[in-house]
Amino acid sequence: MLTVDFRTAEMLTSTRMKESSASFRSLEKDFIFNFKAGQQSCILTAPLRIPMKGSMSDLHGRLMLLHNLPCFVENDLKNALDQFIEEETNKSYDQQAETALDKFINCDMGVEQLTDAWAKAYHETTLEHARPEEPSWDEDFADVYHELIHSPASETLLNLEHNYFVRVSELISERDMELKKLQERQSVEMDKVMQELGNSLTDQDVNLVAAEHFKSQQVLENKWANELKQLMAIQKQEYQEWVIKLHQDMQNPNNSSVSEEIKVKQSKSNVPNERVFEEQSLLEESFTIHLGAQLKTMHNLRLVRADILDFCKHKQNHRSGVKLQRLQTALSLYSTSLCGLVLLVDNRINSYSGIKRDFATVSHECTDFHFPRVEQQLEIVQQVVLFASAQRNKKAKEKAELLNGNGGNEDKSKNAERNPSNILPGEFYISRHSNLSEVHVVFHLCVDDNLRSNNINARDPAIMGLRNILKVCCTHDITTITIPLLLVHDMSEEMTIPWCLKRAELVFKCVKGFMMEMASWDGGTSRTVQFLVPQSISEEMFYQLSNMLPQIFRVSSTLTLTSKTPIKNNSH
């Protein structure tokens, strides 16, 4: 008789077979299989963990392969394994249940206490009996605001927001004035120091003065930043509390103080405004197109020459406290017709430089009563990026361990070169706003210097990023989107007329293709796409791009047909 003692079965199964479950303790049982090979009787012995958490089929195949078992015992081995695992598992469960019952009978707790504990656990873990989730404060405030902004109290809300806006503007003016005075004073001091350089002062003295100036400026900026942050926090809390109170009062028809309160808020809105933005003349062209294979969907296209931050800035009007361009944005804040904007940024998630700093400055000109400040939203984005990078590196490491030699080393070197806190070109993050002029959602699209070259194609990361942004617009009710047509915010010397025409043609054609895909993404919703060109572009170049747009999108036009051949009546 040939006996095979299979004591290495644990190595053949998944490592998960070694782990014990949370409710039952795993036990080791010997599986014994008898079979005949010709005239010789054989015994296969394998210790198995019960309950078994691995794949029985996988264990069966490994047993056959490792010990070269004859094929005619394959089915018998499988049936024996099934029967053994089922019987031993039931025995294990029965034994564990008996042990639990013994502990229950011999425990010190009373029957009523145990019954209450079991009932509580059942109610908490069963969805049917669990308590419904209570609505959050943000959800309640959103519902209340949406109801009030579509009521006669809408003008009052906008006037109150304008009052807060004026107060923030005054604080910003005070900050700018004090910073300007400090810079002028420091400039005079530095001029005096430079005049004494080489006589009574050295380069080290100049550096010390410059460092002292920088420190003083940082202290002053931090002081005003804290004051501005505190003011906005107070305004946000007061505004939300007043909105909730107004809604509660309006629910009571016998409350006569509501109309008086509205009148008071309206009377306070006539506050003089000294900071008035000068509106620059904008060039724009509008088109209506129909896209789709079978079912055509109408879309609105606009070509606009403006600064991208003009869609975010509030244009104040000293004659009236109500800003009309703010009304539509407020009405659609909690709706299915949101407005989005694509902002081109670098791969660092912050608001300290370039267009990101300018955007953060604009967003701080008015208190956001509905969403967190930009810095808080960016902190959350940074945490998500770090978590995603850690998961990506973990998967790459696991993949590298499975690869042989050079492949794994290349992946490790690539992962080591990448900063986990940065994003890649074509990736984007989203910020939400209620305090911008014409925008609810901002897509911060990461781009690099490659966009300034003349050799990008439809597979460039920035172009694919636009496709993903449009897909997000379809799935999140963003019906108006503003896109930088040339994929730059400012013109430079290398951006010649041929460069602009080629770049515009590429973006036009790609966006048209993406809009064709929208029909399958959202069922064909009418949308408005605004193509934005920099303010510094010439009028001649603007109208060349305007002529290109209808040629690519094939704008529908009415045709008048005339016939010069007389119609003959060939009746016989």
XYZ file of C-alpha atoms in Angstrom:
572
model
C 0.000 0.000 0.000
C 1.299 3.436 -1.020
C 0.503 6.241 1.437
C 0.830 9.917 0.524
C 0.832 12.271 3.532
C -0.154 15.627 2.068
C 0.918 17.937 4.903
C 1.629 20.881 2.579
C -1.980 21.436 1.561
C -2.004 24.866 3.158
C 0.607 26.007 0.660
C -1.549 24.931 -2.240
C -4.631 26.877 -1.256
C -5.070 30.587 -0.987
C -3.665 32.312 2.046
C -7.197 33.262 2.901
C -7.802 29.588 3.873
C -5.473 30.105 6.815
C -7.525 32.949 8.276
C -10.298 32.322 10.742
C -13.675 33.890 10.304
C -15.035 36.495 12.671
C -17.783 34.197 13.972
C -16.223 30.700 13.842
C -12.831 29.396 14.795
C -11.157 27.410 12.021
C -10.057 23.862 12.799
C -7.673 21.528 11.014
C -9.174 18.245 9.809
C -7.431 15.426 7.961
C -8.958 14.565 4.600
C -8.287 10.897 3.681
C -8.860 9.605 0.158
C -8.425 5.926 -0.775
C -7.968 4.817 -4.386
C -6.416 1.971 -6.368
C -3.769 2.280 -9.061
C -3.754 -1.113 -10.731
C -3.191 -3.722 -8.035
C -1.807 -1.204 -5.557
C -3.949 0.598 -2.965
C -3.077 4.228 -2.244
C -4.056 6.653 0.481
C -3.911 10.465 0.122
C -3.954 12.421 3.380
C -4.332 16.209 3.388
C -4.976 18.507 6.382
C -7.670 21.102 5.556
C -8.888 24.178 7.383
C -12.584 23.975 8.290
C -14.537 26.091 7.497
C -12.729 26.309 4.197
C -12.538 29.790 2.674
C -10.549 29.004 -0.432
C -11.662 27.526 -3.713
C -12.414 23.818 -3.574
C -11.936 23.491 -7.332
C -8.541 25.149 -7.037
C -7.497 22.736 -4.269
C -8.747 19.780 -6.284
C -6.735 20.815 -9.338
C -3.604 21.421 -7.320
C -3.844 18.014 -5.665
C -4.174 16.315 -9.057
C -1.295 18.280 -10.573
C 1.190 18.170 -7.688
C 0.937 14.439 -7.006
C 0.418 13.280 -10.593
C -2.781 11.478 -9.678
C -4.280 9.364 -12.456
C -7.096 10.968 -14.420
C -9.595 8.173 -13.600
C -9.694 9.263 -9.940
C -10.400 12.918 -10.746
C -14.178 12.738 -10.322
C -13.949 10.457 -7.281
C -11.510 12.873 -5.621
C -13.761 15.845 -6.325
C -16.842 14.116 -4.910
C -14.936 13.005 -1.852
C -13.645 16.539 -1.267
C -17.151 18.002 -1.605
C -18.637 15.514 0.807
C -15.822 15.839 3.353
C -15.862 19.664 3.366
C -19.662 19.826 3.658
C -19.850 17.303 6.502
C -16.968 18.755 8.480
C -18.230 22.318 8.004
C -21.653 21.375 9.366
C -20.038 19.600 12.295
C -17.885 22.665 12.986
C -20.888 24.990 12.894
C -22.858 22.676 15.179
C -19.994 22.503 17.622
C -19.572 26.280 17.644
C -23.338 26.706 18.156
C -23.349 24.290 21.066
C -20.469 26.184 22.657
C -22.285 29.491 22.227
C -25.455 28.071 23.768
C -23.506 26.735 26.720
C -21.984 30.169 27.300
C -25.448 31.706 27.043
C -26.933 29.327 29.595
C -24.087 29.763 32.034
C -23.654 33.543 31.648
C -24.550 36.017 34.383
C -26.774 38.230 32.183
C -30.509 37.831 32.420
C -32.734 36.705 29.608
C -34.300 40.157 29.261
C -30.914 41.858 28.959
C -29.772 39.414 26.309
C -33.056 39.798 24.436
C -32.722 43.590 24.439
C -29.122 43.356 23.243
C -30.078 41.011 20.387
C -33.051 43.187 19.399
C -30.872 46.309 19.361
C -28.205 44.615 17.238
C -30.841 43.365 14.794
C -32.450 46.787 14.392
C -29.084 48.503 13.893
C -27.806 46.030 11.303
C -31.030 45.470 9.337
C -31.858 48.243 6.869
C -35.565 47.537 7.007
C -35.706 48.268 10.732
C -32.890 50.820 10.981
C -33.685 54.444 11.714
C -33.749 56.687 8.626
C -30.827 59.018 8.200
C -31.558 62.501 9.409
C -31.138 65.211 6.765
C -28.017 67.310 7.183
C -27.947 71.043 7.771
C -26.594 71.648 4.267
C -29.485 69.753 2.689
C -32.061 71.635 4.777
C -30.498 74.989 3.950
C -30.308 74.120 0.243
C -34.014 73.253 0.130
C -34.975 76.397 2.024
C -32.816 78.657 -0.148
C -34.138 77.120 -3.365
C -37.687 77.745 -2.217
C -37.031 81.346 -1.156
C -35.053 82.344 -4.246
C -38.068 81.342 -6.359
C -40.433 83.364 -4.174
C -41.133 87.105 -3.714
C -38.303 87.111 -1.173
C -35.686 86.592 -3.916
C -35.001 90.306 -4.253
C -34.500 90.534 -0.511
C -31.980 87.682 -0.563
C -29.977 89.281 -3.352
C -30.036 92.666 -1.620
C -28.792 91.094 1.602
C -26.007 89.310 -0.277
C -25.083 92.626 -1.867
C -24.874 94.301 1.542
C -22.423 91.640 2.676
C -20.556 92.018 -0.616
C -20.109 95.747 -0.045
C -18.762 95.142 3.457
C -16.213 92.646 2.152
C -15.268 95.080 -0.630
C -14.665 97.822 1.904
C -12.425 95.540 3.950
C -10.498 94.556 0.830
C -10.051 98.253 -0.053
C -8.674 98.938 3.418
C -6.316 95.976 3.065
C -5.071 97.103 -0.348
C -4.529 100.656 0.889
C -2.529 99.558 3.931
C -0.430 97.146 1.873
C 0.231 99.902 -0.665
C 1.405 102.284 2.055
C 3.674 99.615 3.502
C 5.221 98.888 0.102
C 5.807 102.602 -0.568
C 7.468 103.036 2.828
C 9.623 99.956 2.290
C 10.580 101.174 -1.173
C 11.841 104.480 0.269
C 13.808 102.653 2.951
C 15.371 100.314 0.403
C 16.414 103.257 -1.794
C 18.212 104.845 1.166
C 19.926 101.556 1.970
C 21.068 101.100 -1.622
C 22.556 104.619 -1.618
C 24.674 103.719 1.400
C 25.740 100.384 -0.088
C 29.519 100.247 -0.262
C 29.983 103.152 2.166
C 28.578 102.372 5.584
C 26.489 99.307 4.610
C 27.377 95.942 3.109
C 25.453 93.359 1.067
C 24.611 91.553 4.279
C 22.932 94.683 5.645
C 20.872 94.983 2.480
C 19.789 91.368 2.754
C 18.744 91.890 6.375
C 16.624 94.888 5.434
C 15.019 92.961 2.558
C 14.265 90.046 4.871
C 12.735 92.411 7.438
C 10.568 93.985 4.736
C 9.386 90.580 3.562
C 8.561 89.509 7.115
C 6.594 92.706 7.772
C 4.639 92.260 4.566
C 3.828 88.630 5.414
C 2.623 89.605 8.896
C 0.366 92.296 7.463
C -1.039 89.994 4.771
C -1.757 87.268 7.333
C -3.467 89.803 9.589
C -5.823 90.950 6.837
C -6.385 87.383 5.622
C -7.521 86.352 9.101
C -9.818 89.367 9.377
C -11.337 88.630 5.975
C -11.800 84.974 6.856
C -13.434 85.857 10.180
C -15.754 88.387 8.544
C -16.885 85.854 5.930
C -17.499 83.210 8.593
C -19.689 85.634 10.574
C -21.554 86.698 7.439
C -22.176 83.099 6.410
C -23.567 82.158 9.809
C -25.779 85.270 10.007
C -27.034 84.773 6.462
C -27.947 81.122 6.927
C -29.690 81.782 10.230
C -31.649 84.683 8.705
C -32.689 82.578 5.694
C -33.957 79.765 7.929
C -35.809 82.228 10.143
C -37.383 83.991 7.166
C -38.560 80.666 5.768
C -40.102 79.688 9.104
C -41.874 83.042 9.360
C -43.218 82.761 5.815
C -44.754 79.400 6.689
C -46.947 81.209 9.231
C -49.638 83.171 7.315
C -50.609 85.123 10.452
C -47.130 86.556 10.885
C -47.213 90.180 9.698
C -43.602 90.884 10.559
C -42.291 89.109 7.472
C -43.187 91.873 5.027
C -41.757 94.489 7.390
C -38.516 92.523 7.678
C -38.272 92.274 3.911
C -38.808 96.020 3.581
C -36.075 96.708 6.127
C -33.617 94.483 4.285
C -34.476 96.200 0.989
C -34.060 99.682 2.433
C -30.612 98.801 3.746
C -29.487 97.686 0.303
C -29.050 101.227 -1.060
C -25.444 101.450 0.058
C -23.077 103.579 -1.988
C -20.434 101.607 -3.753
C -17.075 103.122 -4.558
C -15.385 100.074 -6.084
C -16.909 99.874 -9.560
C -15.389 97.627 -12.198
C -15.033 99.123 -15.645
C -16.654 96.848 -18.160
C -14.649 96.198 -21.264
C -16.359 95.791 -24.572
C -16.729 92.123 -25.412
C -16.755 90.513 -28.818
C -19.106 87.591 -29.166
C -20.879 85.567 -31.830
C -23.720 83.106 -31.255
C -24.733 80.068 -33.312
C -27.436 77.419 -33.142
C -26.572 73.921 -34.328
C -28.257 70.520 -34.507
C -26.138 67.444 -33.801
C -26.993 63.762 -33.760
C -27.115 60.715 -35.999
C -30.871 60.077 -36.082
C -32.457 62.190 -33.357
C -31.061 65.711 -33.701
C -30.388 67.798 -30.579
C -30.197 71.569 -30.670
C -27.195 73.220 -29.011
C -26.115 76.837 -28.606
C -22.534 77.808 -29.397
C -20.901 81.100 -28.507
C -17.510 82.520 -29.414
C -16.462 85.127 -26.864
C -13.397 87.348 -26.534
C -12.913 88.071 -22.842
C -10.787 87.356 -19.811
C -11.733 84.050 -18.252
C -12.103 85.592 -14.803
C -14.764 87.976 -16.158
C -17.198 85.086 -15.759
C -16.333 84.981 -12.046
C -16.103 88.650 -11.079
C -19.093 90.579 -9.784
C -19.662 93.807 -11.703
C -21.002 96.182 -9.084
C -23.517 98.876 -9.873
C -23.813 101.817 -7.503
C -27.314 102.740 -8.726
C -28.957 99.561 -7.493
C -28.219 96.989 -4.802
C -29.507 94.161 -6.966
C -27.006 92.739 -9.428
C -28.975 91.444 -12.373
C -26.209 89.179 -13.642
C -26.275 87.479 -10.224
C -30.002 86.711 -10.356
C -29.877 83.908 -12.923
C -26.910 82.310 -11.184
C -28.793 82.312 -7.881
C -31.979 80.946 -9.446
C -30.159 77.985 -10.976
C -27.867 77.242 -8.008
C -29.863 74.174 -6.920
C -31.227 73.118 -10.292
C -30.536 70.902 -13.280
C -29.104 73.807 -15.301
C -25.705 74.540 -13.755
C -22.927 76.602 -15.329
C -19.332 75.398 -15.506
C -15.977 76.828 -16.510
C -12.661 75.211 -17.472
C -9.631 76.811 -15.809
C -6.186 75.763 -17.044
C -3.780 75.210 -14.126
C -0.441 73.550 -13.389
C 0.022 70.192 -11.660
C 0.174 71.596 -8.108
C -3.001 71.775 -6.062
C -2.848 75.183 -4.375
C -3.878 78.802 -4.837
C -0.517 80.512 -4.522
C 0.581 81.391 -8.057
C -0.537 82.316 -11.543
C -4.137 82.030 -12.603
C -4.904 80.005 -9.463
C -3.965 82.947 -7.247
C -6.017 85.361 -9.364
C -9.010 83.025 -9.217
C -8.707 82.650 -5.432
C -8.558 86.449 -5.118
C -11.779 86.805 -7.103
C -13.512 84.089 -5.094
C -12.625 85.962 -1.870
C -14.314 89.167 -2.994
C -17.657 87.810 -1.860
C -18.726 85.432 0.908
C -19.808 81.965 -0.201
C -22.939 81.186 1.798
C -23.369 77.628 0.518
C -19.988 75.958 -0.006
C -16.622 75.876 1.826
C -13.874 78.345 0.974
C -11.569 77.542 -1.938
C -8.688 76.639 0.384
C -10.829 74.124 2.262
C -11.994 72.497 -0.962
C -8.403 72.265 -2.216
C -7.327 70.609 1.040
C -9.920 67.887 0.488
C -8.781 67.468 -3.126
C -5.168 67.152 -1.958
C -6.102 64.384 0.472
C -7.935 62.508 -2.282
C -4.943 62.854 -4.626
C -2.549 61.523 -1.979
C -4.842 58.577 -1.284
C -5.176 57.834 -5.006
C -1.396 58.029 -5.444
C -0.885 55.601 -2.569
C -3.355 53.153 -4.087
C -1.751 53.536 -7.509
C 1.731 52.911 -6.107
C 0.474 49.881 -4.202
C -0.987 48.325 -7.333
C 2.115 49.191 -9.333
C 4.280 47.537 -6.684
C 2.159 44.392 -6.749
C 2.347 44.326 -10.524
C 6.101 44.850 -10.465
C 6.535 41.872 -8.136
C 4.818 39.679 -10.713
C 6.972 40.935 -13.548
C 10.459 39.691 -14.247
C 13.510 41.895 -13.907
C 13.550 45.031 -16.058
C 9.803 45.629 -16.353
C 9.323 45.940 -12.630
C 12.389 48.170 -12.246
C 11.072 50.577 -14.891
C 7.721 50.894 -13.114
C 9.467 51.547 -9.799
C 11.638 54.266 -11.318
C 8.617 55.975 -12.900
C 6.706 55.923 -9.617
C 9.720 57.280 -7.760
C 10.017 60.260 -10.130
C 6.388 61.328 -9.700
C 5.407 63.612 -6.828
C 2.417 61.930 -5.129
C 0.877 65.299 -4.233
C 0.677 66.472 -7.868
C -1.682 65.515 -10.676
C -0.872 64.618 -14.268
C -1.695 66.609 -17.442
C -5.246 65.861 -18.497
C -6.439 65.246 -14.939
C -8.696 67.779 -13.259
C -10.350 68.563 -9.960
C -13.622 70.390 -9.311
C -14.569 73.233 -6.992
C -18.108 74.433 -6.230
C -19.094 78.066 -5.781
C -22.164 80.173 -5.115
C -20.397 83.536 -4.908
C -19.189 83.854 -8.516
C -20.894 85.956 -11.129
C -21.885 83.400 -13.778
C -20.335 80.111 -12.691
C -21.352 77.360 -10.261
C -18.661 74.753 -11.002
C -14.993 75.252 -11.938
C -13.007 72.449 -13.595
C -9.311 72.944 -12.797
C -7.710 71.160 -15.780
C -4.006 70.342 -15.467
C -1.950 71.280 -18.545
C 1.764 71.640 -19.278
C 3.987 73.681 -21.593
C 3.453 71.178 -24.391
C 0.241 73.047 -25.272
C 2.289 75.993 -26.507
C 3.785 73.828 -29.240
C 2.174 73.301 -32.609
C 2.170 69.514 -32.719
C -0.572 68.362 -30.333
C -3.285 66.037 -31.627
C -6.674 64.708 -30.608
C -5.064 62.235 -28.180
C -3.279 64.937 -26.190
C -3.995 64.722 -22.436
C -5.584 68.184 -22.438
C -8.011 67.200 -25.212
C -8.905 63.967 -23.425
C -9.364 65.995 -20.262
C -11.955 68.116 -22.084
C -13.777 64.935 -23.087
C -13.905 63.753 -19.480
C -15.082 67.194 -18.350
C -17.945 67.124 -20.853
C -18.863 63.677 -19.601
C -19.035 65.007 -16.037
C -21.229 67.837 -17.312
C -23.656 65.282 -18.747
C -23.870 63.247 -15.549
C -24.141 66.228 -13.173
C -26.649 68.576 -14.880
C -24.127 71.174 -16.101
C -25.803 72.572 -19.215
C -23.509 75.566 -19.834
C -19.750 75.135 -20.094
C -17.063 77.703 -20.966
C -13.927 76.305 -22.667
C -10.685 78.152 -23.569
C -10.666 77.626 -27.334
C -6.885 77.875 -27.792
C -6.176 75.971 -24.535
C -4.297 79.014 -23.215
C -5.377 82.019 -21.168
C -2.848 84.508 -22.574
C -1.283 85.044 -25.988
C 2.483 84.850 -26.541
C 4.878 85.454 -29.408
C 4.875 81.911 -30.773
C 1.077 81.960 -31.144
C 0.922 83.191 -34.726
C -2.172 83.335 -36.938
C -1.522 79.844 -38.443
C -0.965 78.512 -34.905
C -4.286 79.946 -33.708
C -6.217 78.646 -36.719
C -4.759 75.160 -36.407
C -5.395 74.994 -32.637
C -8.950 76.314 -32.988
C -9.729 73.803 -35.739
C -8.474 70.951 -33.557
C -10.525 72.009 -30.522
C -13.636 72.688 -32.609
C -13.527 69.255 -34.237
C -12.777 67.417 -30.991
C -15.542 69.197 -29.078
C -17.947 68.452 -31.918
C -17.093 64.767 -31.633
C -17.512 64.862 -27.873
C -20.889 66.571 -28.246
C -21.951 63.820 -30.617
C -21.082 61.351 -27.859
C -23.221 63.313 -25.403
C -26.350 61.918 -27.015
C -25.420 58.468 -25.683
C -24.331 59.884 -22.323
C -27.422 61.893 -21.379
C -30.065 61.096 -23.977
C -29.642 64.318 -25.950
C -29.921 67.369 -23.677
C -29.666 70.821 -25.192
C -26.519 72.593 -24.004
C -24.646 75.864 -24.355
C -20.917 75.699 -25.108
C -18.957 78.938 -24.904
C -15.577 79.023 -26.663
C -13.397 81.653 -25.022
C -10.428 83.390 -26.662
C -7.992 85.699 -24.807
C -8.780 89.386 -24.457
C -5.560 90.330 -26.268
C -6.478 88.582 -29.525
C -7.109 90.872 -32.489
C -10.556 91.511 -33.958
C -9.370 90.181 -37.321
C -8.316 86.907 -35.724
C -11.599 86.737 -33.801
C -13.688 87.000 -36.946
C -11.549 84.404 -38.724
C -12.339 81.993 -35.892
C -15.974 83.040 -36.059
C -16.084 82.101 -39.744
C -14.434 78.758 -39.031
C -16.986 77.670 -36.418
C -20.074 77.316 -38.683
C -17.988 75.515 -41.315
C -16.935 72.813 -38.838
C -20.251 72.496 -37.000
C -22.301 73.015 -40.185
C -24.765 75.509 -38.826
C -28.222 75.074 -40.297
C -29.467 77.832 -42.594
C -32.637 78.392 -44.608
C -32.356 77.705 -48.347
C -34.619 79.315 -50.945
C -35.113 77.098 -53.994
C -36.146 78.555 -57.344
C -36.993 76.739 -60.534
C -36.290 78.237 -63.952
C -37.834 75.349 -65.919
C -41.585 75.691 -66.440
C -43.709 72.765 -65.361
C -45.488 71.112 -68.267
C -48.832 69.469 -68.019
C -48.509 66.205 -69.949
C -52.074 65.056 -69.592
C -53.504 63.110 -72.490
